[in-house]
Amino acid sequence: MAADRVIADFNMSLKDQIVKEKLPNHVAIIMDGNGRWAKQKGLVRVMGHENGTKAVREAVEASAELGIKNLTLYAFSTENWKRPKLEVQTLMKLLVRSLKKEIKTLQDNNIKLSAIGCLKDLPNKAYEELQDVIEKTKDNTNMTLTLALSYGSREEIVKVIKELSLKVKNNIISPESIDESIINKHLYTQNLPDVDLLIRTSGEQRISNFLLWQIAYAELYFTDILWPDFKKENLYKALITYQNRERRFGKTSEQLT
Ligand code: FPP
């Protein structure tokens, strides 16, 4: 019998191996390797970003099909403003184009768009397009897709500390009342649960100022695949690895059973 099961598993597609009941509630992705992908192909860097948008579509579609409730993508960091002007402009244009193009897909799949970061730093066109899609999809319930744009976790934490300090100064809250739940309510991610699974592509193994508070207990998954090559199957592999990890949250194995 056991041998039969092994053969059956061997024949199962990656997608079939994912246990619906054990899906992460929140998946976050650091989409890295666009530049290297382009370089390997003798193309200019922006072509990597252009092809990166196709991988965004794959990840969003696969997540929605599986029933993942929250997907957050690191699309542009506070540090990315330091990149060459042309690259920054292209990324902003790609954002506007993708938003215009994908609004129908978001609506058809009942996906709500959200964004975190210093959104006021975005060029007017990108900011307005983003707000438009956020408004149009606000009642969708299947999945929340959050784009981190001009996002930096330290900036976010500084923002929280400033807001809380001001509330203390104005006697709106007492210092003693500050706890994790109050901090959560002041983060950009106030409407999102903690991250369960953080994926980073391209072989780099660092966090790069992404959701530092929110990944406290996330499982980290690193893959050598460059972002433009990231397909649904790559997400399935990450999810299977996640489902085979034991999440102890500081407890012992025995306490979990
Ligand atoms: C990192 O690769 C990727 C980015 C800084 C931008 C990610 C943007 C996209 C995938 C396209 C637009 C997104 C949306 C949501 C429409 P890198 O340039 O740092 O690659 P490298 O490390 O190989 O140079």
mmCIF file of C-alpha atoms and ligand atoms in Angstrom:
data_model
loop_
_atom_site.group_PDB
_atom_site.id
_atom_site.type_symbol
_atom_site.label_atom_id
_atom_site.label_comp_id
_atom_site.label_asym_id
_atom_site.label_seq_id
_atom_site.Cartn_x
_atom_site.Cartn_y
_atom_site.Cartn_z
ATOM 1 C CA MET A 1 0.000 0.000 0.000
ATOM 2 C CA ALA A 2 2.776 2.392 1.009
ATOM 3 C CA ALA A 3 4.550 1.730 -2.289
ATOM 4 C CA ASP A 4 1.313 2.492 -4.179
ATOM 5 C CA ARG A 5 1.069 5.809 -2.392
ATOM 6 C CA VAL A 6 4.639 6.735 -3.314
ATOM 7 C CA ILE A 7 3.920 5.971 -6.984
ATOM 8 C CA ALA A 8 0.697 7.962 -6.805
ATOM 9 C CA ASP A 9 2.571 10.943 -5.296
ATOM 10 C CA PHE A 10 5.239 10.650 -7.963
ATOM 11 C CA ASN A 11 2.582 10.956 -10.644
ATOM 12 C CA MET A 12 0.784 13.842 -8.986
ATOM 13 C CA SER A 13 1.318 17.263 -10.500
ATOM 14 C CA LEU A 14 2.952 19.866 -8.278
ATOM 15 C CA LYS A 15 -0.370 21.697 -8.060
ATOM 16 C CA ASP A 16 -2.147 18.543 -6.835
ATOM 17 C CA GLN A 17 0.422 18.133 -4.058
ATOM 18 C CA ILE A 18 -0.629 21.430 -2.463
ATOM 19 C CA VAL A 19 -2.882 20.899 0.556
ATOM 20 C CA LYS A 20 -5.734 23.423 0.307
ATOM 21 C CA GLU A 21 -6.280 23.432 4.081
ATOM 22 C CA LYS A 22 -2.645 24.375 4.742
ATOM 23 C CA LEU A 23 -2.292 27.311 2.359
ATOM 24 C CA PRO A 24 -0.418 30.334 3.713
ATOM 25 C CA ASN A 25 -2.813 33.186 4.408
ATOM 26 C CA HIS A 26 -0.273 35.775 3.269
ATOM 27 C CA VAL A 27 2.488 35.269 0.688
ATOM 28 C CA ALA A 28 4.990 38.074 0.047
ATOM 29 C CA ILE A 29 7.475 38.082 -2.823
ATOM 30 C CA ILE A 30 10.737 39.972 -3.389
ATOM 31 C CA MET A 31 10.786 39.914 -7.196
ATOM 32 C CA ASP A 32 14.524 40.001 -7.890
ATOM 33 C CA GLY A 33 16.737 39.306 -10.897
ATOM 34 C CA ASN A 34 15.131 41.293 -13.720
ATOM 35 C CA GLY A 35 18.403 43.056 -14.542
ATOM 36 C CA ARG A 36 20.468 39.853 -14.551
ATOM 37 C CA TRP A 37 17.853 38.093 -16.687
ATOM 38 C CA ALA A 38 18.157 40.827 -19.306
ATOM 39 C CA LYS A 39 21.965 40.854 -19.132
ATOM 40 C CA GLN A 40 22.124 37.075 -19.666
ATOM 41 C CA LYS A 41 20.114 37.547 -22.841
ATOM 42 C CA GLY A 42 22.154 40.538 -24.054
ATOM 43 C CA LEU A 43 19.183 42.856 -23.533
ATOM 44 C CA VAL A 44 18.886 46.214 -21.794
ATOM 45 C CA ARG A 45 17.842 46.097 -18.113
ATOM 46 C CA VAL A 46 14.382 47.510 -18.729
ATOM 47 C CA MET A 47 13.558 44.456 -20.852
ATOM 48 C CA GLY A 48 14.002 42.439 -17.677
ATOM 49 C CA HIS A 49 11.358 44.564 -15.964
ATOM 50 C CA GLU A 50 9.099 44.309 -19.015
ATOM 51 C CA ASN A 51 9.285 40.501 -18.826
ATOM 52 C CA GLY A 52 8.978 40.716 -15.053
ATOM 53 C CA THR A 53 5.409 41.939 -15.509
ATOM 54 C CA LYS A 54 4.553 38.577 -17.135
ATOM 55 C CA ALA A 55 5.823 36.813 -14.021
ATOM 56 C CA VAL A 56 3.666 39.140 -11.908
ATOM 57 C CA ARG A 57 0.657 37.902 -13.865
ATOM 58 C CA GLU A 58 1.683 34.235 -13.326
ATOM 59 C CA ALA A 59 2.072 34.736 -9.581
ATOM 60 C CA VAL A 60 -1.216 36.635 -9.231
ATOM 61 C CA GLU A 61 -3.199 34.128 -11.312
ATOM 62 C CA ALA A 62 -1.710 31.090 -9.571
ATOM 63 C CA SER A 63 -2.333 32.562 -6.123
ATOM 64 C CA ALA A 64 -5.935 33.474 -6.924
ATOM 65 C CA GLU A 65 -6.630 30.056 -8.487
ATOM 66 C CA LEU A 66 -5.294 28.267 -5.405
ATOM 67 C CA GLY A 67 -7.250 30.416 -2.967
ATOM 68 C CA ILE A 68 -4.418 32.356 -1.327
ATOM 69 C CA LYS A 69 -6.094 35.324 0.360
ATOM 70 C CA ASN A 70 -3.210 37.823 0.432
ATOM 71 C CA LEU A 71 -0.340 38.331 -1.981
ATOM 72 C CA THR A 72 2.119 41.195 -1.517
ATOM 73 C CA LEU A 73 4.698 42.076 -4.165
ATOM 74 C CA TYR A 74 7.790 44.235 -3.638
ATOM 75 C CA ALA A 75 7.574 46.269 -6.841
ATOM 76 C CA PHE A 76 9.634 49.366 -5.956
ATOM 77 C CA SER A 77 11.623 50.148 -2.829
ATOM 78 C CA THR A 78 12.447 53.542 -1.298
ATOM 79 C CA GLU A 79 16.058 52.786 -2.341
ATOM 80 C CA ASN A 80 15.065 52.100 -5.975
ATOM 81 C CA TRP A 81 14.666 55.870 -6.545
ATOM 82 C CA LYS A 82 18.491 55.962 -6.675
ATOM 83 C CA ARG A 83 18.521 53.912 -9.911
ATOM 84 C CA PRO A 84 19.230 55.580 -13.289
ATOM 85 C CA LYS A 85 16.465 58.019 -14.242
ATOM 86 C CA LEU A 86 15.514 56.075 -17.371
ATOM 87 C CA GLU A 87 15.086 52.835 -15.413
ATOM 88 C CA VAL A 88 12.904 54.561 -12.799
ATOM 89 C CA GLN A 89 10.781 56.169 -15.533
ATOM 90 C CA THR A 90 10.372 52.814 -17.295
ATOM 91 C CA LEU A 91 9.312 51.092 -14.080
ATOM 92 C CA MET A 92 6.691 53.785 -13.467
ATOM 93 C CA LYS A 93 5.442 53.497 -17.064
ATOM 94 C CA LEU A 94 5.235 49.711 -16.704
ATOM 95 C CA LEU A 95 3.226 50.157 -13.540
ATOM 96 C CA VAL A 96 0.712 52.460 -15.252
ATOM 97 C CA ARG A 97 0.499 50.181 -18.301
ATOM 98 C CA SER A 98 0.033 47.054 -16.179
ATOM 99 C CA LEU A 99 -2.654 48.694 -14.065
ATOM 100 C CA LYS A 100 -4.584 49.773 -17.174
ATOM 101 C CA LYS A 101 -4.156 46.348 -18.770
ATOM 102 C CA GLU A 102 -4.896 44.174 -15.745
ATOM 103 C CA ILE A 103 -7.926 45.945 -14.249
ATOM 104 C CA LYS A 104 -10.208 43.523 -16.121
ATOM 105 C CA THR A 105 -8.280 40.491 -14.838
ATOM 106 C CA LEU A 106 -8.555 41.851 -11.302
ATOM 107 C CA GLN A 107 -12.311 42.369 -11.666
ATOM 108 C CA ASP A 108 -12.892 38.993 -13.376
ATOM 109 C CA ASN A 109 -11.037 37.217 -10.585
ATOM 110 C CA ASN A 110 -12.607 39.257 -7.788
ATOM 111 C CA ILE A 111 -9.186 40.571 -6.682
ATOM 112 C CA LYS A 112 -8.856 43.716 -4.599
ATOM 113 C CA LEU A 113 -5.818 45.896 -5.312
ATOM 114 C CA SER A 114 -4.054 47.625 -2.488
ATOM 115 C CA ALA A 115 -0.742 49.457 -2.114
ATOM 116 C CA ILE A 116 1.728 50.151 0.684
ATOM 117 C CA GLY A 117 4.579 52.649 0.840
ATOM 118 C CA CYS A 118 5.201 56.376 0.364
ATOM 119 C CA LEU A 119 2.634 56.524 -2.431
ATOM 120 C CA LYS A 120 2.753 60.337 -2.582
ATOM 121 C CA ASP A 121 6.317 60.003 -3.950
ATOM 122 C CA LEU A 122 4.992 58.343 -7.115
ATOM 123 C CA PRO A 123 4.633 60.418 -10.289
ATOM 124 C CA ASN A 124 1.101 61.886 -10.549
ATOM 125 C CA LYS A 125 0.061 59.596 -13.386
ATOM 126 C CA ALA A 126 1.108 56.441 -11.537
ATOM 127 C CA TYR A 127 -0.461 57.657 -8.291
ATOM 128 C CA GLU A 128 -3.793 58.496 -9.960
ATOM 129 C CA GLU A 129 -3.971 55.259 -11.961
ATOM 130 C CA LEU A 130 -3.195 53.294 -8.819
ATOM 131 C CA GLN A 131 -5.884 55.079 -6.798
ATOM 132 C CA ASP A 132 -8.361 54.520 -9.619
ATOM 133 C CA VAL A 133 -7.796 50.736 -9.678
ATOM 134 C CA ILE A 134 -7.804 50.575 -5.859
ATOM 135 C CA GLU A 135 -11.172 52.369 -5.822
ATOM 136 C CA LYS A 136 -12.674 50.213 -8.599
ATOM 137 C CA THR A 137 -11.634 46.924 -6.958
ATOM 138 C CA LYS A 138 -12.263 47.860 -3.317
ATOM 139 C CA ASP A 139 -15.267 45.564 -2.880
ATOM 140 C CA ASN A 140 -13.592 42.461 -4.339
ATOM 141 C CA THR A 141 -13.195 39.626 -1.865
ATOM 142 C CA ASN A 142 -11.360 36.672 -3.441
ATOM 143 C CA MET A 143 -7.816 37.909 -2.800
ATOM 144 C CA THR A 144 -6.010 41.105 -1.814
ATOM 145 C CA LEU A 145 -3.082 41.926 -4.081
ATOM 146 C CA THR A 146 -0.846 44.497 -2.418
ATOM 147 C CA LEU A 147 1.865 46.323 -4.334
ATOM 148 C CA ALA A 148 4.724 47.684 -2.254
ATOM 149 C CA LEU A 149 5.645 50.915 -4.047
ATOM 150 C CA SER A 150 8.233 53.369 -2.811
ATOM 151 C CA TYR A 151 8.185 51.069 0.186
ATOM 152 C CA GLY A 152 10.834 50.715 2.874
ATOM 153 C CA SER A 153 10.241 48.920 6.132
ATOM 154 C CA ARG A 154 12.414 51.245 8.221
ATOM 155 C CA GLU A 155 10.573 54.260 6.802
ATOM 156 C CA GLU A 156 7.300 52.549 7.748
ATOM 157 C CA ILE A 157 8.501 51.905 11.312
ATOM 158 C CA VAL A 158 9.725 55.508 11.677
ATOM 159 C CA LYS A 159 6.286 56.671 10.492
ATOM 160 C CA VAL A 160 4.585 54.525 13.153
ATOM 161 C CA ILE A 161 6.862 55.859 15.914
ATOM 162 C CA LYS A 162 6.167 59.477 14.863
ATOM 163 C CA GLU A 163 2.396 58.912 14.794
ATOM 164 C CA LEU A 164 2.377 57.189 18.183
ATOM 165 C CA SER A 165 4.655 59.838 19.749
ATOM 166 C CA LEU A 166 2.281 62.540 18.573
ATOM 167 C CA LYS A 167 -0.698 60.675 20.048
ATOM 168 C CA VAL A 168 1.134 60.333 23.373
ATOM 169 C CA LYS A 169 2.103 64.037 23.308
ATOM 170 C CA ASN A 170 -1.524 65.034 22.688
ATOM 171 C CA ASN A 171 -2.773 62.691 25.430
ATOM 172 C CA ILE A 172 -4.732 60.574 22.944
ATOM 173 C CA ILE A 173 -2.987 57.408 24.165
ATOM 174 C CA SER A 174 -0.737 56.617 27.134
ATOM 175 C CA PRO A 175 2.774 55.153 26.650
ATOM 176 C CA GLU A 176 1.657 52.106 28.671
ATOM 177 C CA SER A 177 -1.086 51.334 26.162
ATOM 178 C CA ILE A 178 1.399 50.834 23.325
ATOM 179 C CA ASP A 179 1.492 47.169 22.398
ATOM 180 C CA GLU A 180 1.935 45.025 19.267
ATOM 181 C CA SER A 181 -1.685 45.473 18.285
ATOM 182 C CA ILE A 182 -1.429 49.313 18.321
ATOM 183 C CA ILE A 183 1.753 49.143 16.266
ATOM 184 C CA ASN A 184 0.035 46.818 13.759
ATOM 185 C CA LYS A 185 -2.799 49.340 13.411
ATOM 186 C CA HIS A 186 -0.346 52.095 12.416
ATOM 187 C CA LEU A 187 1.621 50.117 9.831
ATOM 188 C CA TYR A 188 0.852 50.454 6.104
ATOM 189 C CA THR A 189 -0.162 46.786 6.366
ATOM 190 C CA GLN A 190 -2.825 47.477 9.033
ATOM 191 C CA ASN A 191 -5.442 45.523 7.047
ATOM 192 C CA LEU A 192 -3.190 42.546 6.319
ATOM 193 C CA PRO A 193 -2.295 39.511 8.435
ATOM 194 C CA ASP A 194 1.377 38.726 9.218
ATOM 195 C CA VAL A 195 3.337 37.205 6.340
ATOM 196 C CA ASP A 196 3.382 33.383 6.413
ATOM 197 C CA LEU A 197 5.670 32.774 3.449
ATOM 198 C CA LEU A 198 8.299 35.143 2.049
ATOM 199 C CA ILE A 199 9.767 34.220 -1.344
ATOM 200 C CA ARG A 200 12.839 35.846 -2.896
ATOM 201 C CA THR A 201 13.988 35.005 -6.396
ATOM 202 C CA SER A 202 17.405 35.307 -8.088
ATOM 203 C CA GLY A 203 19.542 33.517 -5.486
ATOM 204 C CA GLU A 204 20.030 36.515 -3.195
ATOM 205 C CA GLN A 205 19.348 35.641 0.435
ATOM 206 C CA ARG A 206 18.454 38.887 2.174
ATOM 207 C CA ILE A 207 15.352 40.827 3.173
ATOM 208 C CA SER A 208 16.270 44.245 1.706
ATOM 209 C CA ASN A 209 14.115 46.374 4.004
ATOM 210 C CA PHE A 210 10.881 44.506 3.180
ATOM 211 C CA LEU A 211 8.151 44.008 5.828
ATOM 212 C CA LEU A 212 10.639 43.615 8.696
ATOM 213 C CA TRP A 213 7.951 43.689 11.392
ATOM 214 C CA GLN A 214 5.450 41.583 9.468
ATOM 215 C CA ILE A 215 7.823 38.665 8.677
ATOM 216 C CA ALA A 216 8.668 37.954 12.327
ATOM 217 C CA TYR A 217 7.431 34.342 11.981
ATOM 218 C CA ALA A 218 7.374 33.961 8.201
ATOM 219 C CA GLU A 219 8.942 30.966 6.513
ATOM 220 C CA LEU A 220 11.669 32.167 4.131
ATOM 221 C CA TYR A 221 12.045 30.566 0.708
ATOM 222 C CA PHE A 222 14.898 31.453 -1.627
ATOM 223 C CA THR A 223 15.125 30.263 -5.227
ATOM 224 C CA ASP A 224 17.812 30.791 -7.886
ATOM 225 C CA ILE A 225 15.135 31.396 -10.549
ATOM 226 C CA LEU A 226 15.337 34.949 -11.918
ATOM 227 C CA TRP A 227 12.031 36.795 -11.554
ATOM 228 C CA PRO A 228 11.082 36.939 -15.283
ATOM 229 C CA ASP A 229 11.441 33.114 -15.371
ATOM 230 C CA PHE A 230 9.191 32.618 -12.336
ATOM 231 C CA LYS A 231 6.202 30.516 -13.422
ATOM 232 C CA LYS A 232 3.187 29.023 -11.635
ATOM 233 C CA GLU A 233 5.156 25.789 -11.091
ATOM 234 C CA ASN A 234 7.814 27.752 -9.167
ATOM 235 C CA LEU A 235 5.149 29.115 -6.845
ATOM 236 C CA TYR A 236 3.747 25.591 -6.370
ATOM 237 C CA LYS A 237 7.244 24.370 -5.366
ATOM 238 C CA ALA A 238 7.571 27.174 -2.820
ATOM 239 C CA LEU A 239 4.152 26.317 -1.372
ATOM 240 C CA ILE A 240 4.965 22.596 -1.105
ATOM 241 C CA THR A 241 8.224 23.436 0.708
ATOM 242 C CA TYR A 242 6.277 25.766 3.019
ATOM 243 C CA GLN A 243 3.719 23.055 3.782
ATOM 244 C CA ASN A 244 6.483 20.635 4.728
ATOM 245 C CA ARG A 245 8.017 23.015 7.262
ATOM 246 C CA GLU A 246 7.125 22.809 10.924
ATOM 247 C CA ARG A 247 6.036 26.238 12.170
ATOM 248 C CA ARG A 248 6.618 26.262 15.907
ATOM 249 C CA PHE A 249 6.190 29.952 16.809
ATOM 250 C CA GLY A 250 8.640 29.458 19.684
ATOM 251 C CA LYS A 251 6.967 26.288 20.983
ATOM 252 C CA THR A 252 8.408 22.751 20.974
ATOM 253 C CA SER A 253 7.457 20.124 18.396
ATOM 254 C CA GLU A 254 5.662 18.121 21.100
ATOM 255 C CA GLN A 255 3.503 21.083 22.088
ATOM 256 C CA LEU A 256 2.241 21.393 18.538
ATOM 257 C CA THR A 257 0.823 17.861 18.459
HETATM 258 C C1 FPP B 1 14.338 43.668 -9.042
HETATM 259 O O1 FPP B 1 15.160 43.233 -10.097
HETATM 260 C C2 FPP B 1 13.045 44.160 -9.547
HETATM 261 C C3 FPP B 1 12.579 45.424 -9.399
HETATM 262 C C4 FPP B 1 13.338 46.476 -8.702
HETATM 263 C C5 FPP B 1 11.291 45.852 -9.945
HETATM 264 C C6 FPP B 1 10.203 44.834 -10.005
HETATM 265 C C7 FPP B 1 9.246 45.250 -11.049
HETATM 266 C C8 FPP B 1 8.565 44.434 -11.883
HETATM 267 C C9 FPP B 1 8.581 42.982 -11.737
HETATM 268 C C10 FPP B 1 7.774 44.970 -13.001
HETATM 269 C C11 FPP B 1 6.671 45.916 -12.680
HETATM 270 C C12 FPP B 1 5.789 45.505 -11.561
HETATM 271 C C13 FPP B 1 4.436 45.615 -11.533
HETATM 272 C C14 FPP B 1 3.744 45.326 -10.263
HETATM 273 C C15 FPP B 1 3.631 45.973 -12.700
HETATM 274 P P1 FPP B 1 16.544 43.964 -10.315
HETATM 275 O O2 FPP B 1 16.363 45.036 -11.311
HETATM 276 O O3 FPP B 1 17.095 44.418 -9.006
HETATM 277 O O4 FPP B 1 17.418 42.792 -10.895
HETATM 278 P P2 FPP B 1 18.986 42.592 -10.709
HETATM 279 O O5 FPP B 1 19.232 42.399 -9.248
HETATM 280 O O6 FPP B 1 19.250 41.352 -11.504
HETATM 281 O O7 FPP B 1 19.661 43.801 -11.266
#
